Short mmCIF file of N, CA and C in Angstrom, two decimals:
data_model
loop_
_atom_site.label_atom_id
_atom_site.label_comp_id
_atom_site.label_asym_id
_atom_site.label_seq_id
_atom_site.Cartn_x
_atom_site.Cartn_y
_atom_site.Cartn_z
N UNK A 1 -53.33 27.16 -65.39
CA UNK A 1 -53.01 26.71 -64.04
C UNK A 1 -53.35 27.82 -63.06
N UNK A 2 -54.02 27.50 -61.99
CA UNK A 2 -54.40 28.47 -60.97
C UNK A 2 -53.20 28.82 -60.11
N UNK A 3 -53.17 30.06 -59.65
CA UNK A 3 -52.08 30.50 -58.78
C UNK A 3 -52.22 29.90 -57.38
N UNK A 4 -53.42 29.58 -57.01
CA UNK A 4 -53.64 29.01 -55.68
C UNK A 4 -53.67 27.49 -55.76
N UNK A 5 -53.09 26.85 -54.76
CA UNK A 5 -53.05 25.39 -54.72
C UNK A 5 -53.87 24.83 -53.58
N UNK A 6 -54.14 25.66 -52.60
CA UNK A 6 -54.87 25.28 -51.38
C UNK A 6 -54.08 24.34 -50.47
N UNK A 7 -52.85 23.99 -50.86
CA UNK A 7 -52.05 23.08 -50.04
C UNK A 7 -51.52 23.75 -48.78
N UNK A 8 -51.53 25.07 -48.75
CA UNK A 8 -51.04 25.78 -47.57
C UNK A 8 -52.14 26.25 -46.64
N UNK A 9 -53.37 25.90 -46.95
CA UNK A 9 -54.49 26.39 -46.14
C UNK A 9 -54.44 25.91 -44.69
N UNK A 10 -53.79 24.79 -44.45
CA UNK A 10 -53.71 24.25 -43.09
C UNK A 10 -52.49 24.71 -42.32
N UNK A 11 -51.75 25.72 -42.86
CA UNK A 11 -50.60 26.25 -42.14
C UNK A 11 -49.29 25.55 -42.44
N UNK A 12 -49.26 24.75 -43.48
CA UNK A 12 -48.03 24.06 -43.88
C UNK A 12 -47.60 24.55 -45.26
N UNK A 13 -46.31 24.40 -45.55
CA UNK A 13 -45.77 24.73 -46.86
C UNK A 13 -44.69 23.71 -47.20
N UNK A 14 -44.26 23.70 -48.42
CA UNK A 14 -43.24 22.75 -48.85
C UNK A 14 -41.89 23.43 -49.02
N UNK A 15 -40.86 22.76 -48.58
CA UNK A 15 -39.50 23.18 -48.85
C UNK A 15 -39.06 22.59 -50.18
N UNK A 16 -37.95 23.08 -50.71
CA UNK A 16 -37.38 22.46 -51.91
C UNK A 16 -37.03 21.02 -51.55
N UNK A 17 -37.51 20.10 -52.32
CA UNK A 17 -37.32 18.69 -52.03
C UNK A 17 -38.61 18.03 -51.58
N UNK A 18 -39.62 18.86 -51.26
CA UNK A 18 -40.94 18.34 -50.96
C UNK A 18 -41.31 18.20 -49.49
N UNK A 19 -40.38 18.37 -48.58
CA UNK A 19 -40.72 18.24 -47.16
C UNK A 19 -41.77 19.29 -46.78
N UNK A 20 -42.80 18.86 -46.06
CA UNK A 20 -43.84 19.76 -45.59
C UNK A 20 -43.48 20.24 -44.18
N UNK A 21 -43.52 21.55 -43.97
CA UNK A 21 -43.18 22.14 -42.68
C UNK A 21 -44.20 23.20 -42.32
N UNK A 22 -44.24 23.56 -41.04
CA UNK A 22 -45.11 24.65 -40.61
C UNK A 22 -44.66 25.95 -41.24
N UNK A 23 -45.62 26.83 -41.50
CA UNK A 23 -45.28 28.12 -42.10
C UNK A 23 -44.48 29.00 -41.16
N UNK A 24 -44.42 28.63 -39.88
CA UNK A 24 -43.60 29.38 -38.92
C UNK A 24 -42.24 28.71 -38.69
N UNK A 25 -41.91 27.71 -39.49
CA UNK A 25 -40.60 27.06 -39.42
C UNK A 25 -39.51 28.12 -39.61
N UNK A 26 -38.40 27.96 -38.93
CA UNK A 26 -37.31 28.95 -38.98
C UNK A 26 -36.82 29.18 -40.41
N UNK A 27 -36.79 28.13 -41.22
CA UNK A 27 -36.34 28.29 -42.61
C UNK A 27 -37.32 29.12 -43.42
N UNK A 28 -38.61 28.92 -43.17
CA UNK A 28 -39.65 29.69 -43.88
C UNK A 28 -39.56 31.16 -43.47
N UNK A 29 -39.38 31.40 -42.18
CA UNK A 29 -39.20 32.79 -41.71
C UNK A 29 -37.99 33.44 -42.38
N UNK A 30 -36.91 32.67 -42.48
CA UNK A 30 -35.67 33.22 -43.05
C UNK A 30 -35.84 33.52 -44.53
N UNK A 31 -36.34 32.58 -45.31
CA UNK A 31 -36.45 32.87 -46.75
C UNK A 31 -37.56 33.88 -47.02
N UNK A 32 -38.54 33.96 -46.13
CA UNK A 32 -39.56 35.01 -46.27
C UNK A 32 -38.98 36.39 -46.04
N UNK A 33 -38.09 36.51 -45.07
CA UNK A 33 -37.44 37.81 -44.82
C UNK A 33 -36.54 38.20 -45.98
N UNK A 34 -35.86 37.23 -46.58
CA UNK A 34 -35.03 37.51 -47.76
C UNK A 34 -35.91 37.92 -48.93
N UNK A 35 -37.06 37.29 -49.08
CA UNK A 35 -38.01 37.65 -50.13
C UNK A 35 -38.46 39.11 -49.96
N UNK A 36 -38.76 39.50 -48.73
CA UNK A 36 -39.14 40.88 -48.44
C UNK A 36 -38.00 41.83 -48.78
N UNK A 37 -36.79 41.44 -48.45
CA UNK A 37 -35.62 42.25 -48.77
C UNK A 37 -35.50 42.46 -50.28
N UNK A 38 -35.70 41.40 -51.04
CA UNK A 38 -35.65 41.52 -52.50
C UNK A 38 -36.66 42.55 -53.00
N UNK A 39 -37.86 42.52 -52.45
CA UNK A 39 -38.89 43.47 -52.88
C UNK A 39 -38.47 44.91 -52.57
N UNK A 40 -37.87 45.12 -51.40
CA UNK A 40 -37.40 46.47 -51.04
C UNK A 40 -36.26 46.92 -51.96
N UNK A 41 -35.39 45.99 -52.32
CA UNK A 41 -34.29 46.34 -53.23
C UNK A 41 -34.81 46.62 -54.64
N UNK A 42 -35.83 45.90 -55.07
CA UNK A 42 -36.44 46.17 -56.38
C UNK A 42 -37.06 47.56 -56.39
N UNK A 43 -37.72 47.92 -55.29
CA UNK A 43 -38.28 49.27 -55.18
C UNK A 43 -37.17 50.31 -55.22
N UNK A 44 -36.09 50.07 -54.52
CA UNK A 44 -34.95 50.98 -54.53
C UNK A 44 -34.40 51.13 -55.95
N UNK A 45 -34.24 50.01 -56.65
CA UNK A 45 -33.74 50.05 -58.03
C UNK A 45 -34.67 50.87 -58.92
N UNK A 46 -35.98 50.69 -58.76
CA UNK A 46 -36.95 51.46 -59.55
C UNK A 46 -36.86 52.95 -59.22
N UNK A 47 -36.69 53.26 -57.94
CA UNK A 47 -36.56 54.66 -57.53
C UNK A 47 -35.31 55.29 -58.15
N UNK A 48 -34.21 54.55 -58.14
CA UNK A 48 -32.97 55.05 -58.73
C UNK A 48 -33.12 55.24 -60.23
N UNK A 49 -33.80 54.31 -60.87
CA UNK A 49 -34.02 54.40 -62.31
C UNK A 49 -34.84 55.64 -62.66
N UNK A 50 -35.90 55.88 -61.89
CA UNK A 50 -36.74 57.06 -62.14
C UNK A 50 -35.98 58.35 -61.89
N UNK A 51 -35.00 58.29 -61.03
CA UNK A 51 -34.18 59.47 -60.73
C UNK A 51 -33.06 59.66 -61.74
N UNK A 52 -32.88 58.67 -62.62
CA UNK A 52 -31.85 58.77 -63.65
C UNK A 52 -30.46 58.47 -63.14
N UNK A 53 -30.35 57.69 -62.06
CA UNK A 53 -29.04 57.35 -61.52
C UNK A 53 -28.29 56.45 -62.49
N UNK A 54 -26.99 56.41 -62.35
CA UNK A 54 -26.15 55.72 -63.33
C UNK A 54 -26.40 54.21 -63.40
N UNK A 55 -26.05 53.66 -64.53
CA UNK A 55 -26.30 52.25 -64.83
C UNK A 55 -25.52 51.33 -63.89
N UNK A 56 -24.37 51.78 -63.42
CA UNK A 56 -23.57 50.93 -62.53
C UNK A 56 -24.34 50.60 -61.25
N UNK A 57 -25.01 51.59 -60.67
CA UNK A 57 -25.81 51.33 -59.47
C UNK A 57 -26.92 50.33 -59.76
N UNK A 58 -27.54 50.46 -60.93
CA UNK A 58 -28.59 49.52 -61.34
C UNK A 58 -28.02 48.12 -61.46
N UNK A 59 -26.82 48.00 -62.03
CA UNK A 59 -26.18 46.68 -62.18
C UNK A 59 -25.87 46.08 -60.82
N UNK A 60 -25.39 46.90 -59.89
CA UNK A 60 -25.10 46.41 -58.55
C UNK A 60 -26.35 45.79 -57.93
N UNK A 61 -27.45 46.55 -57.97
CA UNK A 61 -28.69 46.08 -57.36
C UNK A 61 -29.25 44.86 -58.07
N UNK A 62 -29.15 44.84 -59.38
CA UNK A 62 -29.65 43.69 -60.14
C UNK A 62 -28.89 42.42 -59.75
N UNK A 63 -27.58 42.52 -59.62
CA UNK A 63 -26.77 41.37 -59.22
C UNK A 63 -27.16 40.91 -57.81
N UNK A 64 -27.36 41.84 -56.91
CA UNK A 64 -27.71 41.51 -55.52
C UNK A 64 -29.08 40.83 -55.48
N UNK A 65 -30.05 41.36 -56.20
CA UNK A 65 -31.38 40.76 -56.21
C UNK A 65 -31.30 39.33 -56.73
N UNK A 66 -30.51 39.11 -57.76
CA UNK A 66 -30.31 37.76 -58.30
C UNK A 66 -29.66 36.84 -57.27
N UNK A 67 -28.64 37.33 -56.61
CA UNK A 67 -27.94 36.53 -55.61
C UNK A 67 -28.83 36.21 -54.42
N UNK A 68 -29.73 37.12 -54.09
CA UNK A 68 -30.66 36.86 -53.00
C UNK A 68 -31.63 35.74 -53.35
N UNK A 69 -31.92 35.55 -54.64
CA UNK A 69 -32.73 34.39 -55.05
C UNK A 69 -32.00 33.10 -54.68
N UNK A 70 -30.70 33.10 -54.85
CA UNK A 70 -29.91 31.92 -54.47
C UNK A 70 -29.95 31.74 -52.96
N UNK A 71 -29.75 32.82 -52.21
CA UNK A 71 -29.79 32.75 -50.74
C UNK A 71 -31.14 32.21 -50.29
N UNK A 72 -32.19 32.76 -50.86
CA UNK A 72 -33.55 32.33 -50.50
C UNK A 72 -33.74 30.84 -50.79
N UNK A 73 -33.27 30.39 -51.94
CA UNK A 73 -33.40 28.99 -52.32
C UNK A 73 -32.58 28.09 -51.39
N UNK A 74 -31.40 28.54 -51.01
CA UNK A 74 -30.58 27.76 -50.09
C UNK A 74 -31.28 27.61 -48.74
N UNK A 75 -31.96 28.66 -48.30
CA UNK A 75 -32.69 28.61 -47.03
C UNK A 75 -33.93 27.73 -47.13
N UNK A 76 -34.47 27.58 -48.33
CA UNK A 76 -35.70 26.82 -48.55
C UNK A 76 -35.47 25.34 -48.82
N UNK A 77 -34.23 24.90 -48.85
CA UNK A 77 -33.94 23.48 -49.11
C UNK A 77 -34.27 22.64 -47.88
N UNK A 78 -34.88 21.50 -48.13
CA UNK A 78 -35.10 20.55 -47.05
C UNK A 78 -33.79 19.93 -46.61
N UNK A 79 -33.80 19.29 -45.46
CA UNK A 79 -32.57 18.67 -44.94
C UNK A 79 -32.09 17.58 -45.89
N UNK A 80 -30.79 17.59 -46.15
CA UNK A 80 -30.19 16.60 -47.00
C UNK A 80 -30.39 16.85 -48.49
N UNK A 81 -31.08 17.92 -48.84
CA UNK A 81 -31.35 18.26 -50.24
C UNK A 81 -30.26 19.21 -50.71
N UNK A 82 -29.69 18.93 -51.86
CA UNK A 82 -28.60 19.76 -52.39
C UNK A 82 -28.86 20.13 -53.84
N UNK A 83 -30.08 20.61 -54.14
CA UNK A 83 -30.42 21.02 -55.51
C UNK A 83 -29.75 22.33 -55.90
N UNK A 84 -29.57 23.19 -54.93
CA UNK A 84 -29.05 24.53 -55.19
C UNK A 84 -27.56 24.56 -54.89
N UNK A 85 -26.78 25.08 -55.82
CA UNK A 85 -25.34 25.22 -55.60
C UNK A 85 -25.09 26.26 -54.52
N UNK A 86 -24.11 26.02 -53.64
CA UNK A 86 -23.78 27.03 -52.61
C UNK A 86 -23.44 28.38 -53.25
N UNK A 87 -23.64 29.40 -52.51
CA UNK A 87 -23.32 30.75 -52.98
C UNK A 87 -21.80 30.88 -53.07
N UNK A 88 -21.32 31.35 -54.19
CA UNK A 88 -19.88 31.49 -54.40
C UNK A 88 -19.31 32.58 -53.50
N UNK A 89 -18.17 32.30 -52.90
CA UNK A 89 -17.53 33.24 -51.97
C UNK A 89 -17.14 34.54 -52.66
N UNK A 90 -16.94 34.51 -53.98
CA UNK A 90 -16.56 35.74 -54.68
C UNK A 90 -17.68 36.78 -54.67
N UNK A 91 -18.92 36.35 -54.37
CA UNK A 91 -20.04 37.30 -54.26
C UNK A 91 -19.84 38.19 -53.03
N UNK A 92 -19.35 37.61 -51.95
CA UNK A 92 -19.04 38.37 -50.74
C UNK A 92 -17.87 39.30 -51.01
N UNK A 93 -16.85 38.80 -51.68
CA UNK A 93 -15.67 39.62 -52.00
C UNK A 93 -16.06 40.81 -52.88
N UNK A 94 -17.00 40.60 -53.82
CA UNK A 94 -17.44 41.70 -54.67
C UNK A 94 -18.14 42.78 -53.84
N UNK A 95 -18.99 42.37 -52.89
CA UNK A 95 -19.64 43.35 -52.01
C UNK A 95 -18.59 44.15 -51.23
N UNK A 96 -17.59 43.45 -50.71
CA UNK A 96 -16.54 44.13 -49.94
C UNK A 96 -15.78 45.12 -50.80
N UNK A 97 -15.49 44.75 -52.04
CA UNK A 97 -14.78 45.66 -52.95
C UNK A 97 -15.64 46.88 -53.26
N UNK A 98 -16.92 46.68 -53.43
CA UNK A 98 -17.81 47.82 -53.69
C UNK A 98 -17.94 48.72 -52.46
N UNK A 99 -17.99 48.12 -51.28
CA UNK A 99 -18.02 48.91 -50.04
C UNK A 99 -16.76 49.77 -49.96
N UNK A 100 -15.62 49.16 -50.21
CA UNK A 100 -14.35 49.90 -50.16
C UNK A 100 -14.35 51.05 -51.17
N UNK A 101 -14.85 50.78 -52.36
CA UNK A 101 -14.90 51.80 -53.41
C UNK A 101 -15.82 52.96 -53.02
N UNK A 102 -16.98 52.63 -52.46
CA UNK A 102 -17.91 53.69 -52.03
C UNK A 102 -17.32 54.49 -50.87
N UNK A 103 -16.70 53.79 -49.93
CA UNK A 103 -16.17 54.43 -48.73
C UNK A 103 -15.09 55.46 -49.07
N UNK A 104 -14.33 55.20 -50.12
CA UNK A 104 -13.30 56.16 -50.55
C UNK A 104 -13.90 57.53 -50.86
N UNK A 105 -15.13 57.57 -51.29
CA UNK A 105 -15.79 58.83 -51.67
C UNK A 105 -16.57 59.46 -50.53
N UNK A 106 -16.66 58.79 -49.39
CA UNK A 106 -17.51 59.27 -48.29
C UNK A 106 -16.71 60.07 -47.27
N UNK A 107 -17.35 61.10 -46.73
CA UNK A 107 -16.68 61.83 -45.64
C UNK A 107 -16.65 60.95 -44.39
N UNK A 108 -15.58 61.10 -43.63
CA UNK A 108 -15.47 60.36 -42.38
C UNK A 108 -16.50 60.91 -41.40
N UNK A 109 -17.11 60.02 -40.64
CA UNK A 109 -18.04 60.44 -39.60
C UNK A 109 -17.69 59.71 -38.31
N UNK A 110 -18.04 60.32 -37.19
CA UNK A 110 -17.85 59.67 -35.89
C UNK A 110 -19.14 59.69 -35.09
N UNK A 111 -20.26 59.75 -35.82
CA UNK A 111 -21.58 59.75 -35.22
C UNK A 111 -22.44 58.74 -35.98
N UNK A 112 -23.58 58.40 -35.42
CA UNK A 112 -24.50 57.50 -36.10
C UNK A 112 -25.27 58.25 -37.19
N UNK A 113 -25.55 57.53 -38.27
CA UNK A 113 -26.37 58.08 -39.34
C UNK A 113 -27.84 57.94 -38.95
N UNK A 114 -28.61 58.99 -39.21
CA UNK A 114 -30.04 58.97 -38.98
C UNK A 114 -30.72 58.89 -40.34
N UNK A 115 -31.53 57.85 -40.58
CA UNK A 115 -32.21 57.77 -41.87
C UNK A 115 -33.10 58.99 -42.10
N UNK A 116 -33.25 59.35 -43.36
CA UNK A 116 -34.12 60.46 -43.72
C UNK A 116 -33.38 61.53 -44.49
N UNK A 117 -34.14 62.36 -45.17
CA UNK A 117 -33.56 63.47 -45.89
C UNK A 117 -33.51 63.28 -47.40
N UNK A 118 -33.68 62.04 -47.85
CA UNK A 118 -33.61 61.72 -49.27
C UNK A 118 -34.37 60.41 -49.46
N UNK A 119 -35.39 60.42 -50.29
CA UNK A 119 -36.28 59.27 -50.44
C UNK A 119 -35.52 57.99 -50.80
N UNK A 120 -34.62 58.03 -51.78
CA UNK A 120 -33.93 56.80 -52.18
C UNK A 120 -32.96 56.31 -51.11
N UNK A 121 -32.29 57.22 -50.43
CA UNK A 121 -31.40 56.80 -49.34
C UNK A 121 -32.21 56.24 -48.18
N UNK A 122 -33.38 56.82 -47.91
CA UNK A 122 -34.25 56.28 -46.86
C UNK A 122 -34.71 54.88 -47.21
N UNK A 123 -35.05 54.65 -48.49
CA UNK A 123 -35.45 53.31 -48.92
C UNK A 123 -34.28 52.33 -48.77
N UNK A 124 -33.09 52.81 -49.00
CA UNK A 124 -31.91 51.99 -48.81
C UNK A 124 -31.77 51.59 -47.33
N UNK A 125 -32.05 52.52 -46.43
CA UNK A 125 -32.00 52.21 -45.00
C UNK A 125 -33.11 51.22 -44.61
N UNK A 126 -34.28 51.33 -45.23
CA UNK A 126 -35.34 50.35 -44.99
C UNK A 126 -34.82 48.97 -45.39
N UNK A 127 -34.22 48.87 -46.57
CA UNK A 127 -33.67 47.60 -47.04
C UNK A 127 -32.59 47.10 -46.09
N UNK A 128 -31.77 48.01 -45.57
CA UNK A 128 -30.70 47.62 -44.63
C UNK A 128 -31.30 46.98 -43.37
N UNK A 129 -32.35 47.58 -42.84
CA UNK A 129 -32.94 47.03 -41.61
C UNK A 129 -33.64 45.70 -41.87
N UNK A 130 -34.26 45.56 -43.03
CA UNK A 130 -34.87 44.28 -43.41
C UNK A 130 -33.78 43.23 -43.60
N UNK A 131 -32.65 43.64 -44.17
CA UNK A 131 -31.52 42.72 -44.35
C UNK A 131 -31.01 42.24 -43.00
N UNK A 132 -30.92 43.13 -42.02
CA UNK A 132 -30.46 42.73 -40.68
C UNK A 132 -31.42 41.70 -40.09
N UNK A 133 -32.74 41.91 -40.29
CA UNK A 133 -33.71 40.95 -39.79
C UNK A 133 -33.59 39.62 -40.52
N UNK A 134 -33.42 39.68 -41.83
CA UNK A 134 -33.24 38.45 -42.62
C UNK A 134 -32.02 37.68 -42.13
N UNK A 135 -30.96 38.40 -41.83
CA UNK A 135 -29.76 37.75 -41.32
C UNK A 135 -30.05 37.08 -39.97
N UNK A 136 -30.74 37.79 -39.07
CA UNK A 136 -31.07 37.19 -37.77
C UNK A 136 -31.91 35.92 -37.95
N UNK A 137 -32.88 35.98 -38.86
CA UNK A 137 -33.72 34.80 -39.13
C UNK A 137 -32.89 33.66 -39.71
N UNK A 138 -31.97 33.98 -40.61
CA UNK A 138 -31.13 32.95 -41.22
C UNK A 138 -30.19 32.33 -40.20
N UNK A 139 -29.63 33.14 -39.31
CA UNK A 139 -28.75 32.62 -38.26
C UNK A 139 -29.55 31.72 -37.32
N UNK A 140 -30.77 32.12 -37.02
CA UNK A 140 -31.62 31.28 -36.17
C UNK A 140 -31.92 29.96 -36.87
N UNK A 141 -32.23 30.01 -38.16
CA UNK A 141 -32.48 28.78 -38.92
C UNK A 141 -31.23 27.90 -38.91
N UNK A 142 -30.06 28.52 -39.03
CA UNK A 142 -28.80 27.78 -39.04
C UNK A 142 -28.51 27.13 -37.69
N UNK A 143 -29.11 27.65 -36.62
CA UNK A 143 -28.92 27.03 -35.31
C UNK A 143 -29.70 25.72 -35.20
N UNK A 144 -30.65 25.52 -36.12
CA UNK A 144 -31.48 24.32 -36.07
C UNK A 144 -31.29 23.38 -37.27
N UNK A 145 -30.86 23.96 -38.39
CA UNK A 145 -30.76 23.20 -39.63
C UNK A 145 -29.45 23.56 -40.33
N UNK A 146 -29.07 22.75 -41.29
CA UNK A 146 -27.88 23.03 -42.08
C UNK A 146 -28.19 24.18 -43.03
N UNK A 147 -27.39 25.23 -42.96
CA UNK A 147 -27.55 26.40 -43.82
C UNK A 147 -26.19 26.74 -44.41
N UNK A 148 -26.18 27.07 -45.69
CA UNK A 148 -24.94 27.45 -46.37
C UNK A 148 -24.26 28.62 -45.65
N UNK A 149 -23.04 28.40 -45.20
CA UNK A 149 -22.30 29.42 -44.43
C UNK A 149 -22.08 30.70 -45.23
N UNK A 150 -21.79 30.58 -46.51
CA UNK A 150 -21.55 31.76 -47.33
C UNK A 150 -22.81 32.61 -47.45
N UNK A 151 -23.96 31.97 -47.44
CA UNK A 151 -25.22 32.73 -47.49
C UNK A 151 -25.36 33.61 -46.24
N UNK A 152 -24.96 33.08 -45.10
CA UNK A 152 -25.02 33.86 -43.85
C UNK A 152 -24.05 35.04 -43.90
N UNK A 153 -22.85 34.78 -44.37
CA UNK A 153 -21.84 35.84 -44.49
C UNK A 153 -22.32 36.90 -45.49
N UNK A 154 -22.91 36.44 -46.58
CA UNK A 154 -23.41 37.36 -47.61
C UNK A 154 -24.45 38.32 -47.03
N UNK A 155 -25.39 37.80 -46.25
CA UNK A 155 -26.41 38.67 -45.65
C UNK A 155 -25.77 39.69 -44.70
N UNK A 156 -24.78 39.25 -43.93
CA UNK A 156 -24.09 40.16 -43.03
C UNK A 156 -23.39 41.27 -43.80
N UNK A 157 -22.68 40.89 -44.84
CA UNK A 157 -21.94 41.88 -45.63
C UNK A 157 -22.89 42.78 -46.41
N UNK A 158 -24.02 42.22 -46.85
CA UNK A 158 -24.99 43.02 -47.59
C UNK A 158 -25.56 44.15 -46.74
N UNK A 159 -25.78 43.91 -45.46
CA UNK A 159 -26.28 45.00 -44.62
C UNK A 159 -25.23 46.10 -44.50
N UNK A 160 -23.95 45.74 -44.46
CA UNK A 160 -22.88 46.74 -44.48
C UNK A 160 -22.88 47.49 -45.81
N UNK A 161 -23.08 46.73 -46.89
CA UNK A 161 -23.13 47.33 -48.23
C UNK A 161 -24.28 48.33 -48.32
N UNK A 162 -25.43 47.97 -47.79
CA UNK A 162 -26.60 48.86 -47.85
C UNK A 162 -26.38 50.13 -47.03
N UNK A 163 -25.72 50.00 -45.88
CA UNK A 163 -25.39 51.19 -45.09
C UNK A 163 -24.46 52.10 -45.90
N UNK A 164 -23.44 51.51 -46.48
CA UNK A 164 -22.49 52.29 -47.29
C UNK A 164 -23.18 52.90 -48.50
N UNK A 165 -24.06 52.13 -49.13
CA UNK A 165 -24.76 52.60 -50.32
C UNK A 165 -25.68 53.77 -49.98
N UNK A 166 -26.35 53.73 -48.85
CA UNK A 166 -27.20 54.85 -48.44
C UNK A 166 -26.36 56.11 -48.28
N UNK A 167 -25.21 55.99 -47.63
CA UNK A 167 -24.31 57.14 -47.48
C UNK A 167 -23.79 57.60 -48.84
N UNK A 168 -23.47 56.65 -49.70
CA UNK A 168 -22.98 56.94 -51.04
C UNK A 168 -24.04 57.70 -51.85
N UNK A 169 -25.30 57.32 -51.66
CA UNK A 169 -26.38 58.02 -52.36
C UNK A 169 -26.46 59.48 -51.93
N UNK A 170 -26.29 59.75 -50.64
CA UNK A 170 -26.30 61.15 -50.18
C UNK A 170 -25.23 61.96 -50.91
N UNK A 171 -24.03 61.41 -50.99
CA UNK A 171 -22.93 62.11 -51.66
C UNK A 171 -23.23 62.26 -53.15
N UNK A 172 -23.63 61.16 -53.78
CA UNK A 172 -23.89 61.16 -55.22
C UNK A 172 -25.01 62.12 -55.61
N UNK A 173 -26.04 62.18 -54.78
CA UNK A 173 -27.20 63.02 -55.08
C UNK A 173 -27.07 64.43 -54.52
N UNK A 174 -25.98 64.70 -53.81
CA UNK A 174 -25.74 66.04 -53.29
C UNK A 174 -26.68 66.43 -52.16
N UNK A 175 -27.05 65.47 -51.33
CA UNK A 175 -27.96 65.73 -50.21
C UNK A 175 -27.18 65.59 -48.91
N UNK A 176 -27.44 66.47 -47.95
CA UNK A 176 -26.75 66.40 -46.67
C UNK A 176 -27.23 65.20 -45.87
N UNK A 177 -26.28 64.43 -45.35
CA UNK A 177 -26.57 63.28 -44.52
C UNK A 177 -26.91 63.74 -43.12
N UNK A 178 -27.92 63.11 -42.52
CA UNK A 178 -28.29 63.45 -41.15
C UNK A 178 -27.48 62.58 -40.19
N UNK A 179 -26.90 63.23 -39.20
CA UNK A 179 -26.14 62.50 -38.18
C UNK A 179 -26.79 62.71 -36.83
N UNK A 180 -26.70 61.68 -35.99
CA UNK A 180 -27.29 61.76 -34.66
C UNK A 180 -26.32 62.47 -33.73
N UNK A 181 -26.81 63.55 -33.19
CA UNK A 181 -26.00 64.33 -32.25
C UNK A 181 -26.79 64.39 -30.95
N UNK A 182 -26.41 63.56 -29.96
CA UNK A 182 -27.17 63.52 -28.70
C UNK A 182 -26.97 64.76 -27.86
#
């Protein structure tokens, strides 16, 4: 089977359920941004693995990448299509618990964090900014179409998780965090 179908050559693509939409449809933009986020998180996981970081961090990222497949699929469903089960609310609660756990180990700051200084933490910040964009795209899609509410909350919480994780990486790897001092 060929990887190319030629069905998208005219600027249309299919949603789950078969509906054909423009490639600039809000849902396509949203699930495309989530797809990009997944790729950045996979790169982050590979970077952590090469650095020999602990298995728990790898498990966290693996779970998130898997859950983002669900978010992406929920965003790709056509109207009235319910093939994909909604994202379980306990996924958001797990992110919050991990944020709380990481925050306990972090020094208090009263300034903005400036990305840079550590390759893996910088990649985490790249993922955080892509996550924020994915969330904006998903919220925009939700203004026009039915979108799973938990998926929106998950993206919001994930950007908080990524910010915390970047700071956690600085502490874990023994690298000084850069703070913005105007």
